[in-house]
PDB file of C-alpha atoms in Angstrom:
ATOM      1  CA  MET A   5      -0.874  -5.069 -16.841  1.00 38.00           C
ATOM      2  CA  SER A   6       1.138  -8.402 -16.768  1.00 43.00           C
ATOM      3  CA  SER A   7       2.276  -9.672 -13.130  1.00 50.00           C
ATOM      4  CA  ASP A   8       5.848  -9.976 -14.362  1.00 60.00           C
ATOM      5  CA  ILE A   9       6.067  -6.861 -14.860  1.00 58.00           C
ATOM      6  CA  ALA A  10       7.152  -6.568 -11.426  1.00 65.00           C
ATOM      7  CA  ARG A  11       9.342 -10.249 -10.757  1.00 77.00           C
ATOM      8  CA  PHE A  12      12.942  -8.477 -10.012  1.00 87.00           C
ATOM      9  CA  VAL A  13      14.499 -12.667 -10.493  1.00 85.00           C
ATOM     10  CA  GLY A  14      17.561 -13.912 -11.584  1.00 89.00           C
ATOM     11  CA  ASP A  15      20.379 -11.096 -11.877  1.00 91.00           C
ATOM     12  CA  ILE A  16      18.112  -8.066 -11.778  1.00 95.00           C
ATOM     13  CA  PRO A  17      18.153  -7.149  -8.203  1.00 95.00           C
ATOM     14  CA  GLU A  18      23.093  -6.697  -8.713  1.00 96.00           C
ATOM     15  CA  HIS A  19      21.963  -4.363 -11.754  1.00 96.00           C
ATOM     16  CA  TYR A  20      19.280  -2.413 -10.244  1.00 96.00           C
ATOM     17  CA  ASP A  21      21.697  -1.899  -7.708  1.00 96.00           C
ATOM     18  CA  GLN A  22      24.648  -1.452  -9.538  1.00 96.00           C
ATOM     19  CA  GLY A  23      23.851   0.621 -12.670  1.00 96.00           C
ATOM     20  CA  LEU A  24      20.440   2.889 -11.388  1.00 97.00           C
ATOM     21  CA  GLY A  25      20.825   2.811  -7.695  1.00 96.00           C
ATOM     22  CA  PRO A  26      24.043   5.233  -7.781  1.00 95.00           C
ATOM     23  CA  VAL A  27      21.884   7.273 -10.405  1.00 97.00           C
ATOM     24  CA  ILE A  28      18.623   7.232  -9.800  1.00 97.00           C
ATOM     25  CA  PHE A  29      17.809   5.583  -6.384  1.00 97.00           C
ATOM     26  CA  GLY A  30      20.096   7.205  -3.466  1.00 95.00           C
ATOM     27  CA  PRO A  31      19.956  10.627  -3.216  1.00 94.00           C
ATOM     28  CA  SER A  32      15.399  10.509  -3.453  1.00 96.00           C
ATOM     29  CA  ALA A  33      16.605   7.870  -0.715  1.00 97.00           C
ATOM     30  CA  GLU A  34      18.061   9.752   1.441  1.00 97.00           C
ATOM     31  CA  ASP A  35      15.112  12.532   1.486  1.00 97.00           C
ATOM     32  CA  LEU A  36      13.012   9.635   2.073  1.00 98.00           C
ATOM     33  CA  ALA A  37      14.926   8.923   4.522  1.00 98.00           C
ATOM     34  CA  ARG A  38      15.412  11.951   6.379  1.00 98.00           C
ATOM     35  CA  ARG A  39      11.503  12.140   6.212  1.00 98.00           C
ATOM     36  CA  VAL A  40      10.752   9.560   7.987  1.00 98.00           C
ATOM     37  CA  GLU A  41      13.991  10.139  10.645  1.00 98.00           C
ATOM     38  CA  ALA A  42      12.100  13.825  11.748  1.00 98.00           C
ATOM     39  CA  HIS A  43       8.489  11.781  12.784  1.00 98.00           C
ATOM     40  CA  ASN A  44      11.618   9.787  16.149  1.00 98.00           C
ATOM     41  CA  PRO A  45      10.004   6.058  15.538  1.00 98.00           C
ATOM     42  CA  ALA A  46      10.170   3.729  17.476  1.00 98.00           C
ATOM     43  CA  THR A  47       9.401   0.646  15.166  1.00 98.00           C
ATOM     44  CA  VAL A  48       9.752   1.155  11.021  1.00 98.00           C
ATOM     45  CA  LEU A  49       7.800  -0.681   8.070  1.00 98.00           C
ATOM     46  CA  GLU A  50       9.485  -0.223   4.736  1.00 98.00           C
ATOM     47  CA  ILE A  51       7.925  -2.127   1.719  1.00 98.00           C
ATOM     48  CA  ALA A  52       9.134  -2.906  -1.344  1.00 97.00           C
ATOM     49  CA  ALA A  53      12.237  -2.196  -0.620  1.00 98.00           C
ATOM     50  CA  GLY A  54      13.710  -3.160  -3.334  1.00 96.00           C
ATOM     51  CA  THR A  55      17.944  -4.082  -2.950  1.00 97.00           C
ATOM     52  CA  GLY A  56      17.556  -1.828   0.764  1.00 98.00           C
ATOM     53  CA  ILE A  57      19.078   1.705  -0.848  1.00 98.00           C
ATOM     54  CA  LEU A  58      16.334   3.711   1.044  1.00 98.00           C
ATOM     55  CA  SER A  59      17.062   0.876   3.792  1.00 98.00           C
ATOM     56  CA  ARG A  60      20.696   1.329   4.785  1.00 98.00           C
ATOM     57  CA  GLN A  61      19.944   4.833   5.215  1.00 97.00           C
ATOM     58  CA  LEU A  62      17.218   4.722   7.071  1.00 98.00           C
ATOM     59  CA  ARG A  63      19.263   2.426   9.321  1.00 98.00           C
ATOM     60  CA  ASP A  64      22.168   4.377   8.716  1.00 97.00           C
ATOM     61  CA  ARG A  65      20.252   7.566   9.930  1.00 97.00           C
ATOM     62  CA  LEU A  66      18.048   6.030  12.892  1.00 98.00           C
ATOM     63  CA  PRO A  67      18.795   5.965  17.040  1.00 97.00           C
ATOM     64  CA  ALA A  68      20.276   1.713  17.138  1.00 95.00           C
ATOM     65  CA  SER A  69      17.315   1.338  19.700  1.00 96.00           C
ATOM     66  CA  VAL A  70      14.871   1.510  16.202  1.00 97.00           C
ATOM     67  CA  ARG A  71      13.074  -2.166  15.384  1.00 97.00           C
ATOM     68  CA  MET A  72      13.403  -1.682  11.534  1.00 98.00           C
ATOM     69  CA  THR A  73      11.592  -4.724   9.546  1.00 98.00           C
ATOM     70  CA  ILE A  74      12.650  -5.286   6.031  1.00 98.00           C
ATOM     71  CA  THR A  75       9.810  -6.287   3.122  1.00 98.00           C
ATOM     72  CA  ASP A  76       9.910  -6.930  -0.136  1.00 97.00           C
ATOM     73  CA  LEU A  77       7.567  -9.091  -2.585  1.00 95.00           C
ATOM     74  CA  ASN A  78      10.732 -10.625  -4.683  1.00 95.00           C
ATOM     75  CA  ALA A  79      12.872 -12.968  -2.184  1.00 95.00           C
ATOM     76  CA  PRO A  80      16.058 -12.599  -4.636  1.00 95.00           C
ATOM     77  CA  MET A  81      15.927  -8.336  -4.088  1.00 96.00           C
ATOM     78  CA  LEU A  82      16.026  -9.024  -0.802  1.00 96.00           C
ATOM     79  CA  ASP A  83      19.112 -11.537  -0.966  1.00 96.00           C
ATOM     80  CA  ARG A  84      20.254  -7.946  -1.628  1.00 96.00           C
ATOM     81  CA  ALA A  85      18.463  -5.727   1.089  1.00 97.00           C
ATOM     82  CA  GLN A  86      19.738  -7.724   3.449  1.00 97.00           C
ATOM     83  CA  SER A  87      23.630  -8.036   1.763  1.00 96.00           C
ATOM     84  CA  LYS A  88      24.605  -5.014   3.029  1.00 97.00           C
ATOM     85  CA  PHE A  89      23.756  -5.216   6.461  1.00 97.00           C
ATOM     86  CA  ARG A  90      26.033  -6.684   9.497  1.00 94.00           C
ATOM     87  CA  PRO A  91      24.306  -9.103  12.618  1.00 91.00           C
ATOM     88  CA  GLY A  92      23.541  -7.533  15.143  1.00 90.00           C
ATOM     89  CA  GLU A  93      22.485  -4.865  13.598  1.00 94.00           C
ATOM     90  CA  GLN A  94      19.071  -3.854  14.589  1.00 90.00           C
ATOM     91  CA  VAL A  95      16.371  -5.452  11.562  1.00 97.00           C
ATOM     92  CA  GLU A  96      14.803  -8.377  10.448  1.00 97.00           C
ATOM     93  CA  PHE A  97      13.805  -9.685   6.656  1.00 97.00           C
ATOM     94  CA  GLN A  98      10.941 -10.438   5.281  1.00 97.00           C
ATOM     95  CA  THR A  99       9.547 -11.634   2.076  1.00 97.00           C
ATOM     96  CA  ALA A 100       5.504  -9.682   2.197  1.00 97.00           C
ATOM     97  CA  ASP A 101       3.446  -9.115  -0.060  1.00 96.00           C
ATOM     98  CA  ALA A 102       2.561  -5.193   0.318  1.00 96.00           C
ATOM     99  CA  MET A 103      -0.941  -6.006  -0.017  1.00 95.00           C
ATOM    100  CA  VAL A 104      -1.198  -8.149   2.411  1.00 97.00           C
ATOM    101  CA  LEU A 105       0.999  -7.555   4.663  1.00 98.00           C
ATOM    102  CA  PRO A 106       1.472 -10.653   8.162  1.00 98.00           C
ATOM    103  CA  PHE A 107       1.305  -8.018  10.521  1.00 98.00           C
ATOM    104  CA  ARG A 108      -0.653  -7.389  13.388  1.00 98.00           C
ATOM    105  CA  ASP A 109      -2.452  -4.264  13.498  1.00 98.00           C
ATOM    106  CA  ASN A 110      -1.313  -1.115  15.016  1.00 98.00           C
ATOM    107  CA  SER A 111       2.463  -2.535  14.925  1.00 98.00           C
ATOM    108  CA  PHE A 112       4.418   0.486  13.569  1.00 98.00           C
ATOM    109  CA  ASP A 113       4.441   3.778  13.992  1.00 98.00           C
ATOM    110  CA  VAL A 114       5.841   4.691  10.307  1.00 98.00           C
ATOM    111  CA  VAL A 115       6.082   2.466   7.345  1.00 98.00           C
ATOM    112  CA  ALA A 116       8.103   4.303   4.646  1.00 98.00           C
ATOM    113  CA  CYS A 117       8.099   2.747   0.923  1.00 98.00           C
ATOM    114  CA  GLN A 118      10.792   4.026  -2.453  1.00 98.00           C
ATOM    115  CA  PHE A 119       9.159   3.746  -5.268  1.00 97.00           C
ATOM    116  CA  GLY A 120       6.807   0.889  -5.483  1.00 96.00           C
ATOM    117  CA  MET A 121       3.647   2.647  -5.301  1.00 96.00           C
ATOM    118  CA  MET A 122       3.344   2.165  -9.010  1.00 96.00           C
ATOM    119  CA  PHE A 123       4.339  -1.462  -9.325  1.00 95.00           C
ATOM    120  CA  PHE A 124       0.874  -2.389  -6.752  1.00 95.00           C
ATOM    121  CA  PRO A 125      -1.975  -4.062  -8.927  1.00 94.00           C
ATOM    122  CA  ASP A 126      -4.357  -3.121  -6.001  1.00 96.00           C
ATOM    123  CA  LYS A 127      -3.182   0.254  -4.827  1.00 97.00           C
ATOM    124  CA  ASP A 128      -6.667   0.930  -2.840  1.00 98.00           C
ATOM    125  CA  ARG A 129      -5.940  -2.324  -1.248  1.00 98.00           C
ATOM    126  CA  CYS A 130      -1.799  -1.175  -0.517  1.00 98.00           C
ATOM    127  CA  ASN A 131      -2.759   2.030   1.841  1.00 98.00           C
ATOM    128  CA  ARG A 132      -5.732   0.025   3.658  1.00 98.00           C
ATOM    129  CA  GLU A 133      -3.107  -2.451   4.621  1.00 98.00           C
ATOM    130  CA  VAL A 134      -0.207   0.305   5.757  1.00 98.00           C
ATOM    131  CA  PHE A 135      -2.999   2.350   7.650  1.00 98.00           C
ATOM    132  CA  ARG A 136      -3.852  -1.281   9.835  1.00 98.00           C
ATOM    133  CA  VAL A 137      -0.299  -2.067  10.416  1.00 98.00           C
ATOM    134  CA  LEU A 138       0.445   1.412  11.390  1.00 98.00           C
ATOM    135  CA  THR A 139      -0.117   2.869  15.197  1.00 98.00           C
ATOM    136  CA  PRO A 140      -2.988   5.269  16.103  1.00 98.00           C
ATOM    137  CA  GLY A 141      -1.118   8.528  14.936  1.00 98.00           C
ATOM    138  CA  GLY A 142       2.084   6.752  12.006  1.00 98.00           C
ATOM    139  CA  THR A 143       2.006   7.609   8.785  1.00 98.00           C
ATOM    140  CA  TYR A 144       2.652   6.442   5.688  1.00 98.00           C
ATOM    141  CA  LEU A 145       5.556   8.329   3.851  1.00 98.00           C
ATOM    142  CA  PHE A 146       6.164   6.908   0.261  1.00 98.00           C
ATOM    143  CA  ASN A 147       7.219   8.352  -2.937  1.00 98.00           C
ATOM    144  CA  THR A 148       6.303   8.066  -6.384  1.00 98.00           C
ATOM    145  CA  TRP A 149       8.445   9.206 -10.096  1.00 98.00           C
ATOM    146  CA  GLY A 150       6.981  11.902 -12.439  1.00 97.00           C
ATOM    147  CA  SER A 151       5.736  11.571 -15.573  1.00 97.00           C
ATOM    148  CA  HIS A 152       7.215  10.547 -19.226  1.00 97.00           C
ATOM    149  CA  ALA A 153       7.721  14.081 -19.410  1.00 97.00           C
ATOM    150  CA  ASP A 154       9.774  15.726 -16.130  1.00 97.00           C
ATOM    151  CA  ASN A 155      12.427  12.580 -16.056  1.00 98.00           C
ATOM    152  CA  PRO A 156      13.015  11.837 -19.470  1.00 98.00           C
ATOM    153  CA  TYR A 157      16.163   9.381 -18.915  1.00 98.00           C
ATOM    154  CA  GLY A 158      12.146   7.594 -18.916  1.00 97.00           C
ATOM    155  CA  ARG A 159      10.681   8.193 -21.768  1.00 97.00           C
ATOM    156  CA  ILE A 160      14.333   7.799 -23.524  1.00 97.00           C
ATOM    157  CA  ALA A 161      13.929   4.414 -22.464  1.00 97.00           C
ATOM    158  CA  HIS A 162      10.022   3.081 -23.531  1.00 97.00           C
ATOM    159  CA  GLU A 163      11.522   4.896 -27.437  1.00 97.00           C
ATOM    160  CA  THR A 164      14.457   3.180 -27.544  1.00 97.00           C
ATOM    161  CA  ILE A 165      13.423  -0.185 -26.575  1.00 97.00           C
ATOM    162  CA  ALA A 166       9.963   0.486 -28.769  1.00 96.00           C
ATOM    163  CA  SER A 167      12.204   1.147 -31.737  1.00 97.00           C
ATOM    164  CA  PHE A 168      13.532  -2.517 -31.935  1.00 97.00           C
ATOM    165  CA  PHE A 169       9.979  -4.142 -31.398  1.00 97.00           C
ATOM    166  CA  PRO A 170       7.488  -1.794 -33.387  1.00 95.00           C
ATOM    167  CA  ASP A 171       5.734  -4.499 -33.589  1.00 94.00           C
ATOM    168  CA  ASP A 172       4.672  -5.437 -30.040  1.00 94.00           C
ATOM    169  CA  PRO A 173       6.340  -2.897 -27.831  1.00 94.00           C
ATOM    170  CA  PRO A 174       7.866  -3.738 -24.463  1.00 94.00           C
ATOM    171  CA  GLN A 175       6.153  -2.179 -21.236  1.00 93.00           C
ATOM    172  CA  PHE A 176       7.493  -2.365 -18.463  1.00 95.00           C
ATOM    173  CA  TYR A 177       8.620   1.082 -18.651  1.00 96.00           C
ATOM    174  CA  LYS A 178       5.436   2.416 -18.891  1.00 96.00           C
ATOM    175  CA  VAL A 179       4.850   1.335 -15.693  1.00 95.00           C
ATOM    176  CA  PRO A 180       7.402   3.006 -13.366  1.00 96.00           C
ATOM    177  CA  PHE A 181       5.643   7.073 -14.438  1.00 97.00           C
ATOM    178  CA  SER A 182       2.407   5.539 -14.290  1.00 96.00           C
ATOM    179  CA  CYS A 183       0.937   8.129 -10.918  1.00 95.00           C
ATOM    180  CA  PRO A 184       2.239  10.842 -11.813  1.00 95.00           C
ATOM    181  CA  ASP A 185      -1.190  12.902 -10.435  1.00 96.00           C
ATOM    182  CA  PRO A 186      -1.001  13.311  -6.919  1.00 97.00           C
ATOM    183  CA  GLU A 187      -4.727  13.664  -6.579  1.00 97.00           C
ATOM    184  CA  PRO A 188      -5.971   9.930  -7.429  1.00 97.00           C
ATOM    185  CA  ILE A 189      -3.105   8.340  -5.047  1.00 98.00           C
ATOM    186  CA  ARG A 190      -4.226  11.012  -2.186  1.00 98.00           C
ATOM    187  CA  ALA A 191      -8.058  10.002  -2.379  1.00 98.00           C
ATOM    188  CA  SER A 192      -6.991   6.218  -2.284  1.00 98.00           C
ATOM    189  CA  LEU A 193      -5.181   7.124   1.055  1.00 98.00           C
ATOM    190  CA  ALA A 194      -8.366   9.393   1.976  1.00 98.00           C
ATOM    191  CA  ALA A 195     -10.708   6.492   1.690  1.00 98.00           C
ATOM    192  CA  ALA A 196      -8.107   4.736   3.632  1.00 98.00           C
ATOM    193  CA  GLY A 197      -8.653   6.520   5.958  1.00 98.00           C
ATOM    194  CA  PHE A 198      -5.472   8.238   6.770  1.00 98.00           C
ATOM    195  CA  THR A 199      -5.287  12.179   7.275  1.00 98.00           C
ATOM    196  CA  ASP A 200      -2.858  14.909   7.360  1.00 98.00           C
ATOM    197  CA  ILE A 201      -2.044  14.515   3.289  1.00 98.00           C
ATOM    198  CA  GLU A 202       0.782  16.021   2.162  1.00 98.00           C
ATOM    199  CA  THR A 203       2.463  16.413  -1.104  1.00 97.00           C
ATOM    200  CA  ALA A 204       5.625  17.412  -2.470  1.00 96.00           C
ATOM    201  CA  PHE A 205       7.405  17.949  -5.832  1.00 96.00           C
ATOM    202  CA  ILE A 206      10.862  17.395  -5.715  1.00 97.00           C
ATOM    203  CA  ARG A 207      13.103  18.186  -8.809  1.00 97.00           C
ATOM    204  CA  ARG A 208      16.929  17.906  -9.352  1.00 97.00           C
ATOM    205  CA  GLN A 209      19.585  17.091 -11.359  1.00 97.00           C
ATOM    206  CA  ALA A 210      20.926  13.808 -11.842  1.00 97.00           C
ATOM    207  CA  VAL A 211      24.402  13.442 -12.601  1.00 97.00           C
ATOM    208  CA  ILE A 212      25.045  10.385 -14.812  1.00 98.00           C
ATOM    209  CA  PRO A 213      28.697   9.334 -13.690  1.00 97.00           C
ATOM    210  CA  ASP A 214      29.031   6.487 -16.927  1.00 98.00           C
ATOM    211  CA  ALA A 215      26.094   6.770 -19.389  1.00 98.00           C
ATOM    212  CA  HIS A 216      27.339   3.348 -20.695  1.00 98.00           C
ATOM    213  CA  ALA A 217      26.822   1.624 -17.159  1.00 97.00           C
ATOM    214  CA  PHE A 218      23.481   3.518 -16.653  1.00 98.00           C
ATOM    215  CA  ALA A 219      22.226   1.844 -20.456  1.00 98.00           C
ATOM    216  CA  ARG A 220      22.903  -1.174 -18.769  1.00 98.00           C
ATOM    217  CA  GLY A 221      21.440  -1.036 -15.467  1.00 97.00           C
ATOM    218  CA  LEU A 222      18.032   0.178 -17.476  1.00 97.00           C
ATOM    219  CA  VAL A 223      18.164  -2.732 -19.591  1.00 97.00           C
ATOM    220  CA  PHE A 224      19.069  -5.523 -17.152  1.00 97.00           C
ATOM    221  CA  GLY A 225      18.123  -3.913 -13.915  1.00 96.00           C
ATOM    222  CA  ASN A 226      14.629  -4.828 -14.089  1.00 96.00           C
ATOM    223  CA  PRO A 227      11.641  -6.548 -15.942  1.00 95.00           C
ATOM    224  CA  THR A 228      12.871  -4.934 -19.603  1.00 95.00           C
ATOM    225  CA  ILE A 229      15.414  -8.087 -19.716  1.00 95.00           C
ATOM    226  CA  ALA A 230      12.029 -10.972 -19.656  1.00 94.00           C
ATOM    227  CA  GLU A 231      10.272  -8.879 -21.703  1.00 94.00           C
ATOM    228  CA  VAL A 232      13.104  -8.866 -24.921  1.00 95.00           C
ATOM    229  CA  ARG A 233      14.047 -11.797 -23.952  1.00 94.00           C
ATOM    230  CA  ALA A 234      10.851 -13.592 -23.981  1.00 94.00           C
ATOM    231  CA  ARG A 235      10.204 -11.432 -27.894  1.00 95.00           C
ATOM    232  CA  GLY A 236      13.453 -13.016 -29.111  1.00 95.00           C
ATOM    233  CA  GLY A 237      14.956 -10.744 -32.273  1.00 95.00           C
ATOM    234  CA  VAL A 238      17.383  -8.382 -30.041  1.00 96.00           C
ATOM    235  CA  ASP A 239      20.552  -8.790 -28.053  1.00 97.00           C
ATOM    236  CA  PRO A 240      20.134  -6.704 -25.362  1.00 97.00           C
ATOM    237  CA  ASP A 241      23.813  -5.799 -25.760  1.00 97.00           C
ATOM    238  CA  ARG A 242      22.379  -3.550 -28.615  1.00 97.00           C
ATOM    239  CA  LEU A 243      19.619  -2.146 -26.543  1.00 97.00           C
ATOM    240  CA  VAL A 244      22.757  -1.300 -23.650  1.00 98.00           C
ATOM    241  CA  ASP A 245      24.116   0.428 -26.451  1.00 98.00           C
ATOM    242  CA  ALA A 246      21.789   2.106 -28.170  1.00 98.00           C
ATOM    243  CA  PHE A 247      20.610   3.378 -24.448  1.00 98.00           C
ATOM    244  CA  ALA A 248      24.133   5.092 -24.123  1.00 98.00           C
ATOM    245  CA  GLU A 249      23.985   7.072 -27.272  1.00 98.00           C
ATOM    246  CA  ALA A 250      20.597   8.337 -26.710  1.00 98.00           C
ATOM    247  CA  LEU A 251      21.174   9.681 -23.152  1.00 98.00           C
ATOM    248  CA  GLN A 252      23.753  10.764 -24.165  1.00 98.00           C
ATOM    249  CA  ARG A 253      23.219  12.836 -27.311  1.00 98.00           C
ATOM    250  CA  GLU A 254      20.082  14.332 -23.821  1.00 97.00           C
ATOM    251  CA  PHE A 255      22.160  14.820 -21.760  1.00 98.00           C
ATOM    252  CA  GLY A 256      25.846  15.593 -22.642  1.00 97.00           C
ATOM    253  CA  ALA A 257      28.236  13.706 -22.664  1.00 97.00           C
ATOM    254  CA  ASP A 258      29.846  11.685 -19.205  1.00 97.00           C
ATOM    255  CA  PRO A 259      29.584  12.690 -16.184  1.00 97.00           C
ATOM    256  CA  GLY A 260      25.169  13.718 -18.349  1.00 98.00           C
ATOM    257  CA  ARG A 261      23.158  15.243 -16.497  1.00 98.00           C
ATOM    258  CA  MET A 262      19.086  15.302 -16.561  1.00 98.00           C
ATOM    259  CA  PRO A 263      16.650  16.764 -15.393  1.00 98.00           C
ATOM    260  CA  ILE A 264      14.593  14.486 -12.835  1.00 97.00           C
ATOM    261  CA  LYS A 265      10.569  14.659 -10.836  1.00 98.00           C
ATOM    262  CA  THR A 266       9.874  12.765  -8.090  1.00 98.00           C
ATOM    263  CA  LEU A 267       6.410  13.052  -5.391  1.00 98.00           C
ATOM    264  CA  VAL A 268       6.683  12.284  -2.068  1.00 98.00           C
ATOM    265  CA  PHE A 269       3.238  11.947  -0.634  1.00 98.00           C
ATOM    266  CA  GLU A 270       3.062  12.526   3.577  1.00 98.00           C
ATOM    267  CA  ALA A 271      -0.947  10.921   5.126  1.00 98.00           C
ATOM    268  CA  ARG A 272      -0.489   9.845   8.947  1.00 98.00           C
ATOM    269  CA  LYS A 273      -3.217   7.508  10.932  1.00 98.00           C
ATOM    270  CA  PRO A 274      -4.996   9.753  13.079  1.00 98.00           C
ATOM    271  CA  ASP A 275      -5.392   9.248  16.946  1.00 96.00           C
TER     272      ASP A 275
END
């Protein structure tokens, strides 16, 4: 996997936040924030926070006294996240690699991550780092996507873009859906020292108010756009139109409705 597959830079954060956030990220963030809230933490670390969709949910739900630290590898994504917070809110932002966390041992009651696990090149190392920075008895909460079969928008995106580049298809849309089986992740968490590992499968119907706007997010709101531009020869707006048509064929005219399946993991560091 190229390291560029996790580079969310340039104008990607804006398209990610506006085009994809309301359809596929917002409802999952609400679910994860409720799970974090249930643990009554005093300190929370979010890794791979992206544009702060979960971050904002956490700050709105948790008491003002809870200290939140928000991190992401990509500074442009973190800048977008920071713009969602008012001066004086109890939130710190820091660019950080989830596999080399710049924090002391036993620093946080909860570590949360929304749809970041799939992009970590060394998932075992990340799990060990999360374990290290959690307080004894602390909790790691994160989610991943199911497969293309369970999330057909991902299959549509992958197949549509491959039809424009049959000799060298962009590979980004394999990555978010690369961890549909919970067992390898559970094994990695256990090897890192976690116990009480639980997995929940969440199915829901997502609403696509505007297929073209969602399609634009699918093309411009992630490193797919860098893959397209690197290959050349195809106007990205042609891809947007093709994505929108394919989405409406499968999910109906606006507002379309599509199935989504996610996995939520919860793991505990022993006391």
